[in-house]
Tab-separated table of N, CA and C in Angstrom:
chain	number	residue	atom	x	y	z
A	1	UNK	N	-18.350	-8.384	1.752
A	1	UNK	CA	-16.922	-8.570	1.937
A	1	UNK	C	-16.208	-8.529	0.583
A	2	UNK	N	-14.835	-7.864	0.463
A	2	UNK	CA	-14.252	-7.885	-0.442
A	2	UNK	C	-13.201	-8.859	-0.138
A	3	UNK	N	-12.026	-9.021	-1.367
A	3	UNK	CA	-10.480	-9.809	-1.106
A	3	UNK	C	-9.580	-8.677	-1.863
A	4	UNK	N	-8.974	-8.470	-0.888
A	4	UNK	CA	-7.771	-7.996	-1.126
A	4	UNK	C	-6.051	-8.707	-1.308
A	5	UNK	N	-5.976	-8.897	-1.935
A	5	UNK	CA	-4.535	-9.804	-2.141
A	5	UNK	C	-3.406	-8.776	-2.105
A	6	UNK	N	-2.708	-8.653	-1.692
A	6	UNK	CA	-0.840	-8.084	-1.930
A	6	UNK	C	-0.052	-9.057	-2.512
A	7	UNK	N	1.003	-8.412	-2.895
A	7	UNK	CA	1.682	-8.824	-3.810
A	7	UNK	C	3.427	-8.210	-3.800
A	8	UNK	N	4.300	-8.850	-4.311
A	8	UNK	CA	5.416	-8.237	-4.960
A	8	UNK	C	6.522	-7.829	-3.790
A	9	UNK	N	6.333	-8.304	-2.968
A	9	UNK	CA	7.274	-8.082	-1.300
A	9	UNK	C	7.900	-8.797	-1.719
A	10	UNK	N	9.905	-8.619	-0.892
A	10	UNK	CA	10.377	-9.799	-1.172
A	10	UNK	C	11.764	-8.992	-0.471
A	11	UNK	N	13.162	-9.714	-0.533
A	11	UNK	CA	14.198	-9.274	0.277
A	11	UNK	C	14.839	-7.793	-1.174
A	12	UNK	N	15.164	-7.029	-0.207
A	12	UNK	CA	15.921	-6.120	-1.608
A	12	UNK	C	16.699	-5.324	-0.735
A	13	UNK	N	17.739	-4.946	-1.655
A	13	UNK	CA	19.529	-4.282	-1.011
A	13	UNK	C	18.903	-2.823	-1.175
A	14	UNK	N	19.246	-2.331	0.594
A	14	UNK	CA	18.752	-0.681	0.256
A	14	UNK	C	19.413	0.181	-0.976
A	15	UNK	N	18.384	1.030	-1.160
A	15	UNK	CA	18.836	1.533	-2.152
A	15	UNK	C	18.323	1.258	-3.569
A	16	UNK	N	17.613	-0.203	-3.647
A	16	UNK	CA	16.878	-0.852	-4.793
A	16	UNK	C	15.195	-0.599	-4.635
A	17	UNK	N	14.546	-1.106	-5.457
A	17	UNK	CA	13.470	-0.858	-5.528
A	17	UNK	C	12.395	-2.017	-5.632
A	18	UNK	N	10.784	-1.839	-5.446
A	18	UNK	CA	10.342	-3.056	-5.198
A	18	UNK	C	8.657	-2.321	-5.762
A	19	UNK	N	8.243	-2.631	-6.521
A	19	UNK	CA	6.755	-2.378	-6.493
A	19	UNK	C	5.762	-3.738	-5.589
A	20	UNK	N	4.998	-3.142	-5.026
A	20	UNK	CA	3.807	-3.888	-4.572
A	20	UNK	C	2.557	-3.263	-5.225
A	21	UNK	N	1.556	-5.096	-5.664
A	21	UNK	CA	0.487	-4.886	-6.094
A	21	UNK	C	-0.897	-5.199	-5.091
A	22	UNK	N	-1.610	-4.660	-5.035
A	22	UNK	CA	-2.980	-5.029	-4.668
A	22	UNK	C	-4.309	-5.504	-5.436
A	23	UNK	N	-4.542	-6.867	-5.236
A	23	UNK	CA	-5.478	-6.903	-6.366
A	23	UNK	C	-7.067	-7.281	-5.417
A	24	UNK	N	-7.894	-6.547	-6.200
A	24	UNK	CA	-9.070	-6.567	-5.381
A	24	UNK	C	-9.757	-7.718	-6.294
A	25	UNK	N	-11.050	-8.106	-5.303
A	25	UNK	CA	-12.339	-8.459	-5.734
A	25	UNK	C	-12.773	-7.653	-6.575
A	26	UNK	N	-13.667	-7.699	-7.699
A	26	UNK	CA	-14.499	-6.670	-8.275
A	26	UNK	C	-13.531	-5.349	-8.745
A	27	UNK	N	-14.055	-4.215	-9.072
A	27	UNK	CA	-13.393	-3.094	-9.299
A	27	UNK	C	-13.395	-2.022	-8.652
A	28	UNK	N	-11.529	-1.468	-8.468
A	28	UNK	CA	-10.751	-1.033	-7.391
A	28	UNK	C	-11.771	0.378	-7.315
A	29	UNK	N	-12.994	0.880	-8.534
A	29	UNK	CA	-13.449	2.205	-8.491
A	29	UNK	C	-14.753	1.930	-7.671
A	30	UNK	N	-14.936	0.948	-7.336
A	30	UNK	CA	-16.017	0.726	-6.223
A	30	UNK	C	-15.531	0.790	-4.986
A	31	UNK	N	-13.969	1.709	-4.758
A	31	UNK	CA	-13.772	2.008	-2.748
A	31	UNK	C	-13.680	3.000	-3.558
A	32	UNK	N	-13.768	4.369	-2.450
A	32	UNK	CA	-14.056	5.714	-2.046
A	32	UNK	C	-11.747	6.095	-1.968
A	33	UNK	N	-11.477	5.247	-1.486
A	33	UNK	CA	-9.902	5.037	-0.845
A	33	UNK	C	-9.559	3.772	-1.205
A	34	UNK	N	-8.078	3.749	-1.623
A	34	UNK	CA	-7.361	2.387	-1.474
A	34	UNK	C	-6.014	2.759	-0.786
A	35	UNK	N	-5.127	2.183	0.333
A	35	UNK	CA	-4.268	3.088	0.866
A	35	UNK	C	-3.035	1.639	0.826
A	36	UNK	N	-2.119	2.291	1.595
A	36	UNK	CA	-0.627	0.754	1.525
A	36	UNK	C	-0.790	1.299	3.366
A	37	UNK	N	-0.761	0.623	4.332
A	37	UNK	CA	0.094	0.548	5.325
A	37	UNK	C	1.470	-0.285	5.836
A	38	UNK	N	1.736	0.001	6.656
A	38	UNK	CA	2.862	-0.880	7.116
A	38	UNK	C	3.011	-0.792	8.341
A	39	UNK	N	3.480	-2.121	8.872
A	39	UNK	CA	3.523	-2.903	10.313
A	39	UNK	C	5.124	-3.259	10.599
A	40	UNK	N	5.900	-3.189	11.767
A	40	UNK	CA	6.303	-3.676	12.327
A	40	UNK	C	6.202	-4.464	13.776
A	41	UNK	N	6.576	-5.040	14.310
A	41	UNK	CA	5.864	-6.180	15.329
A	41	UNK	C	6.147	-5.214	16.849
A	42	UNK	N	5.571	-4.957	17.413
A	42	UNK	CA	5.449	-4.346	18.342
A	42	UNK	C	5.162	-2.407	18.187
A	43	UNK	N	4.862	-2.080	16.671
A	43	UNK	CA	4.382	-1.123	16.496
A	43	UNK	C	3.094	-0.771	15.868
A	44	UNK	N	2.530	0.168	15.772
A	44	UNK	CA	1.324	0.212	15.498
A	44	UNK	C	1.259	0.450	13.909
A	45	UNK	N	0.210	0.106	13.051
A	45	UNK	CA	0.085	-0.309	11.649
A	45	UNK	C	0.475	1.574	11.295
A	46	UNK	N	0.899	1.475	10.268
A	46	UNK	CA	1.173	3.016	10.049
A	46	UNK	C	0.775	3.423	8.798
A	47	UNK	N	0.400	4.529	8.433
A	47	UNK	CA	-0.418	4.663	7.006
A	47	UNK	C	0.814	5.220	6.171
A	48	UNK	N	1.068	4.799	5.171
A	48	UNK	CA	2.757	4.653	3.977
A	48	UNK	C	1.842	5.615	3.151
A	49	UNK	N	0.528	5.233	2.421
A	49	UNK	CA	0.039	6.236	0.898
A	49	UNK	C	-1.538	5.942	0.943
A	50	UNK	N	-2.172	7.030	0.196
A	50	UNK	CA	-3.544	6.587	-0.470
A	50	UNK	C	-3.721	7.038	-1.505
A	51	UNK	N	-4.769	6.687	-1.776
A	51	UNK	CA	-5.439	6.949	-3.540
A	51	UNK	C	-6.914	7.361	-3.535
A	52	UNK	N	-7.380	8.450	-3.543
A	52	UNK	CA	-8.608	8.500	-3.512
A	52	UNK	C	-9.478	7.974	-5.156
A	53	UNK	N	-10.590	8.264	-4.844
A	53	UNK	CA	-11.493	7.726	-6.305
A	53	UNK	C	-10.660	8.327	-7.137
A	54	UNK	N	-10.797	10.223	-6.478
A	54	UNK	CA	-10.889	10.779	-7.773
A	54	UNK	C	-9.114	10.555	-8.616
A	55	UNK	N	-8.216	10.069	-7.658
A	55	UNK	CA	-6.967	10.223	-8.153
A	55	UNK	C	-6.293	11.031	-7.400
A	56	UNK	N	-6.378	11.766	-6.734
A	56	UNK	CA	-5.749	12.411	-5.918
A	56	UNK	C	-4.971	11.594	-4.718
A	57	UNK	N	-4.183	12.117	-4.501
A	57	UNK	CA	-2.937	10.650	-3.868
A	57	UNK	C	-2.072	11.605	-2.412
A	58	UNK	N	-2.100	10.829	-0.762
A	58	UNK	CA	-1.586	11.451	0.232
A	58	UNK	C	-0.132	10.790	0.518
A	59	UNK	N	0.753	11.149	0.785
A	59	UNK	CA	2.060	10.472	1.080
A	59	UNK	C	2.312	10.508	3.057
A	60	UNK	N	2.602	9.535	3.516
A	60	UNK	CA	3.606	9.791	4.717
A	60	UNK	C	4.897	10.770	4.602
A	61	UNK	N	4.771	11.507	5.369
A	61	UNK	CA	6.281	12.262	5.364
A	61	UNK	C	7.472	11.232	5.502
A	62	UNK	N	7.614	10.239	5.797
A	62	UNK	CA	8.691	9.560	5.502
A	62	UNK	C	9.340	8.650	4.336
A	63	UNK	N	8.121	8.756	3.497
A	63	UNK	CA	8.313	7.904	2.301
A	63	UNK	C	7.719	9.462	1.208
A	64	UNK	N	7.872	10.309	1.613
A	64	UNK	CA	7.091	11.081	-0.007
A	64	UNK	C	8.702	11.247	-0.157
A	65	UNK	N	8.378	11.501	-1.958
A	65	UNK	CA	9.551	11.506	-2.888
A	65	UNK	C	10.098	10.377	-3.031
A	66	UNK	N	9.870	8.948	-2.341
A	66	UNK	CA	10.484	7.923	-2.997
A	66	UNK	C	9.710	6.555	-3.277
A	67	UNK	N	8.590	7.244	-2.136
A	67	UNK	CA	7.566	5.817	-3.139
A	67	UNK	C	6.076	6.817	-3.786
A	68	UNK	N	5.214	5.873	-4.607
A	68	UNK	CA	4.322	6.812	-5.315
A	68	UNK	C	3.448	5.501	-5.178
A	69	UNK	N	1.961	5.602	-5.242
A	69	UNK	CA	0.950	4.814	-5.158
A	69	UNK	C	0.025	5.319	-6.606
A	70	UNK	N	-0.363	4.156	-6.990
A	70	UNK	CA	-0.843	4.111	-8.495
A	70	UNK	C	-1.641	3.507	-8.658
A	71	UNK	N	-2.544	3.632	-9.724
A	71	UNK	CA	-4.168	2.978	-10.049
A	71	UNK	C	-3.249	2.137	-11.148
A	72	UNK	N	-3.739	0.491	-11.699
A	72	UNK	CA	-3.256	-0.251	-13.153
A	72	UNK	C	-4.743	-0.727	-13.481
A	73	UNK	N	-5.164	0.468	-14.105
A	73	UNK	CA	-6.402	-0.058	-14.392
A	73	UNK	C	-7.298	-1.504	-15.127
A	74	UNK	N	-5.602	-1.312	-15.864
A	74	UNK	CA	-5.801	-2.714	-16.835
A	74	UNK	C	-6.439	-3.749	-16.410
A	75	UNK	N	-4.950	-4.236	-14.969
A	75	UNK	CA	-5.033	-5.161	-14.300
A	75	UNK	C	-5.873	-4.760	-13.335
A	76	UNK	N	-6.526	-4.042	-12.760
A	76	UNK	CA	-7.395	-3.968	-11.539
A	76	UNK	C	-6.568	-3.859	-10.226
A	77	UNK	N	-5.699	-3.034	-9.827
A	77	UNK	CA	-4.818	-3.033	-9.113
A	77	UNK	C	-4.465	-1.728	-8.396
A	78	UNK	N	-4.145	-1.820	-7.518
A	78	UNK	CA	-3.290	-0.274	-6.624
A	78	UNK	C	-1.815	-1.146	-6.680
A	79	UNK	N	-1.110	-0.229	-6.784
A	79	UNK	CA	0.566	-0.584	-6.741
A	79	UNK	C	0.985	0.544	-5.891
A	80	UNK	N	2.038	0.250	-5.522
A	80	UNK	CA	2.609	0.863	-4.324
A	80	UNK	C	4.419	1.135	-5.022
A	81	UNK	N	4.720	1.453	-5.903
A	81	UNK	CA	6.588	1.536	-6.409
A	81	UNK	C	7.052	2.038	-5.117
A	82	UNK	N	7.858	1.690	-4.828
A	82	UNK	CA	9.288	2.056	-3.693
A	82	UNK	C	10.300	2.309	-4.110
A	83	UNK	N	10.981	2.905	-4.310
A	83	UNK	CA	12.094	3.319	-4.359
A	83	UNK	C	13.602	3.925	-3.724
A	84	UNK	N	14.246	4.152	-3.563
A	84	UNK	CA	15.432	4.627	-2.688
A	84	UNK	C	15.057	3.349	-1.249
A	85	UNK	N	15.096	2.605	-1.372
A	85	UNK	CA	14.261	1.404	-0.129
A	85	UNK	C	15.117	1.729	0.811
A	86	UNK	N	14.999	1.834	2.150
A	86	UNK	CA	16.388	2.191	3.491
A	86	UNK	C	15.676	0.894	4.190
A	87	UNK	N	16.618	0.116	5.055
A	87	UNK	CA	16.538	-0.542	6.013
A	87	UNK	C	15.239	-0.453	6.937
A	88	UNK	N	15.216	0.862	7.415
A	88	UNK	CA	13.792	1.144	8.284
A	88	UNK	C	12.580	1.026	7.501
A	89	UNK	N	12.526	0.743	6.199
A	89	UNK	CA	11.195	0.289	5.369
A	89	UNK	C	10.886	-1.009	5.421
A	90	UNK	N	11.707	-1.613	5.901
A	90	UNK	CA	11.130	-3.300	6.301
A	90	UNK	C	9.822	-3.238	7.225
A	91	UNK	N	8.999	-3.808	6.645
A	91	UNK	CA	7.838	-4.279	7.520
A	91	UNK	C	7.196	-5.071	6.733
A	92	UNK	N	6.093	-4.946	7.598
A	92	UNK	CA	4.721	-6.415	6.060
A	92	UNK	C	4.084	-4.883	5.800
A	93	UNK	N	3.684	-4.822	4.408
A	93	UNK	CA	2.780	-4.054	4.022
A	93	UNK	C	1.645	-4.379	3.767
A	94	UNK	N	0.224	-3.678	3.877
A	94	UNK	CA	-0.662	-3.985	4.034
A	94	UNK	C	-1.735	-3.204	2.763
A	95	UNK	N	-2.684	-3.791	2.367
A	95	UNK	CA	-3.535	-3.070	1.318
A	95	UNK	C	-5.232	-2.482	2.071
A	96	UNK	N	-5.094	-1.213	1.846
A	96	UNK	CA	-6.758	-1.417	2.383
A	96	UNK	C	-7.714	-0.298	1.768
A	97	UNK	N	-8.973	-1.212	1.967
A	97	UNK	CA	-10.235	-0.374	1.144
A	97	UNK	C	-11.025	-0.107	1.914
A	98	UNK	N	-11.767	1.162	1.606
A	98	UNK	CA	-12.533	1.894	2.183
A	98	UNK	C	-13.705	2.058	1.083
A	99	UNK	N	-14.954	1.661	1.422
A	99	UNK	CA	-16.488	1.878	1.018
A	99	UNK	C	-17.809	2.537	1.057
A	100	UNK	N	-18.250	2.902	0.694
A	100	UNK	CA	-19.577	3.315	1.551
A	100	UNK	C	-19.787	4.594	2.226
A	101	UNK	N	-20.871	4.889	2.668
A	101	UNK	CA	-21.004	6.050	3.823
A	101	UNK	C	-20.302	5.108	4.603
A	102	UNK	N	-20.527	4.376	5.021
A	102	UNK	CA	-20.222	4.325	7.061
A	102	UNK	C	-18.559	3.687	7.050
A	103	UNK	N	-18.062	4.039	5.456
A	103	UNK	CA	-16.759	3.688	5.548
A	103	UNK	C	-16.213	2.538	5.745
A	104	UNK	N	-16.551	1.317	5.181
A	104	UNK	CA	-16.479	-0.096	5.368
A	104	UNK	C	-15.023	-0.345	5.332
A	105	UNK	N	-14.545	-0.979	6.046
A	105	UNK	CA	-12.851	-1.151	5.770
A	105	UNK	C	-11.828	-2.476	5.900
A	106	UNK	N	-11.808	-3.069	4.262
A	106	UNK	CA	-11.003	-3.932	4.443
A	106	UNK	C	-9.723	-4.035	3.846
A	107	UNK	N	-8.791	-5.463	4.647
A	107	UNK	CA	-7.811	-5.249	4.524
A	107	UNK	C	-7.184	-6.632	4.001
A	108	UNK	N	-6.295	-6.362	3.571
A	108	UNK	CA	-5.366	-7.606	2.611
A	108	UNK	C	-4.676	-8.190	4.018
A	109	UNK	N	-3.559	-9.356	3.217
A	109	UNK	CA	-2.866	-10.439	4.261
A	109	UNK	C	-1.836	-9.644	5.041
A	110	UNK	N	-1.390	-9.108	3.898
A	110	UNK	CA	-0.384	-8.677	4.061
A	110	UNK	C	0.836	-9.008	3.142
A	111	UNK	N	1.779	-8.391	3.010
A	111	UNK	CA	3.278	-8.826	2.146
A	111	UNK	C	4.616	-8.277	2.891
A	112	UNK	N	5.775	-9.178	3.031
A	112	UNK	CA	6.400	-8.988	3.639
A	112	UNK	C	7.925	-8.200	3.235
A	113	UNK	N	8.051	-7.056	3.575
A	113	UNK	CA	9.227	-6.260	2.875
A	113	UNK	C	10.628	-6.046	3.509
A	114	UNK	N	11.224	-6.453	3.366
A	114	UNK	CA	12.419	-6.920	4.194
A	114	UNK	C	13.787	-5.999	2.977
A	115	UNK	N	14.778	-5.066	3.828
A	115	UNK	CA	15.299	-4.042	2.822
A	115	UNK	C	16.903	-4.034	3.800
A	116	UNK	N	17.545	-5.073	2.844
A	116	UNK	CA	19.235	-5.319	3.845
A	116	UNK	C	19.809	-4.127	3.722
A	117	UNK	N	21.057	-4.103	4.878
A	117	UNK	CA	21.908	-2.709	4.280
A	117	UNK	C	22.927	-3.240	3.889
């Protein structure tokens, strides 16, 4: 088992911006994938970005061009920057890792992103 923590959610005026961090157990180059999802309550978890090992990075069509997902190697971290934030980006965002052949997959608490108009 790993821990995944999120980070950096909080209320913000559309239009502003918000990075979220993920901080793992151990080091983030031991998953295969680190990705951001997002939840709203009666919808199904939805995949926002990923990060593969090698660096290579997938966007949702609804968020490419305004958020970008990032390795901080320093700190041991995936970050998630947001930007241009719209109202319909409110949800809890979620952090998750992927391991292994058989694809082990865990997931953070969650963080809660809330974006007024």
């Amino acid at each position: 088992q790993v821990q995944l923590v999120e980070s950096g959610g909080g209320l913000v005026q559309a239009g502003g911006s918000l990075r979220l961090s993920c901080a793992a157990s151990g080091s983030i180059f031991s998953f295969d994938v680190m990705s951001w999802h997002r939840q709203v309550p009666g919808k199904e978890r939805e995949l926002v970005a990923l990060i593969s090992r090698d660096g290579s990075t997938n966007y949702a069509d609804f968020v490419k061009g305004r958020f970008t997902i990032s390795r901080d190697n320093a700190k041991n971290t995936v970050n998630l920057q947001m930007n241009s934030l719209k109202p319909e980006d409110t949800a809890v965002y979620y952090c998750r890792a992927i391991r292994g052949l058989a694809g082990l997959v865990d997931w953070g608490q969650g963080t809660q992103v809330t974006v007024s108009s």
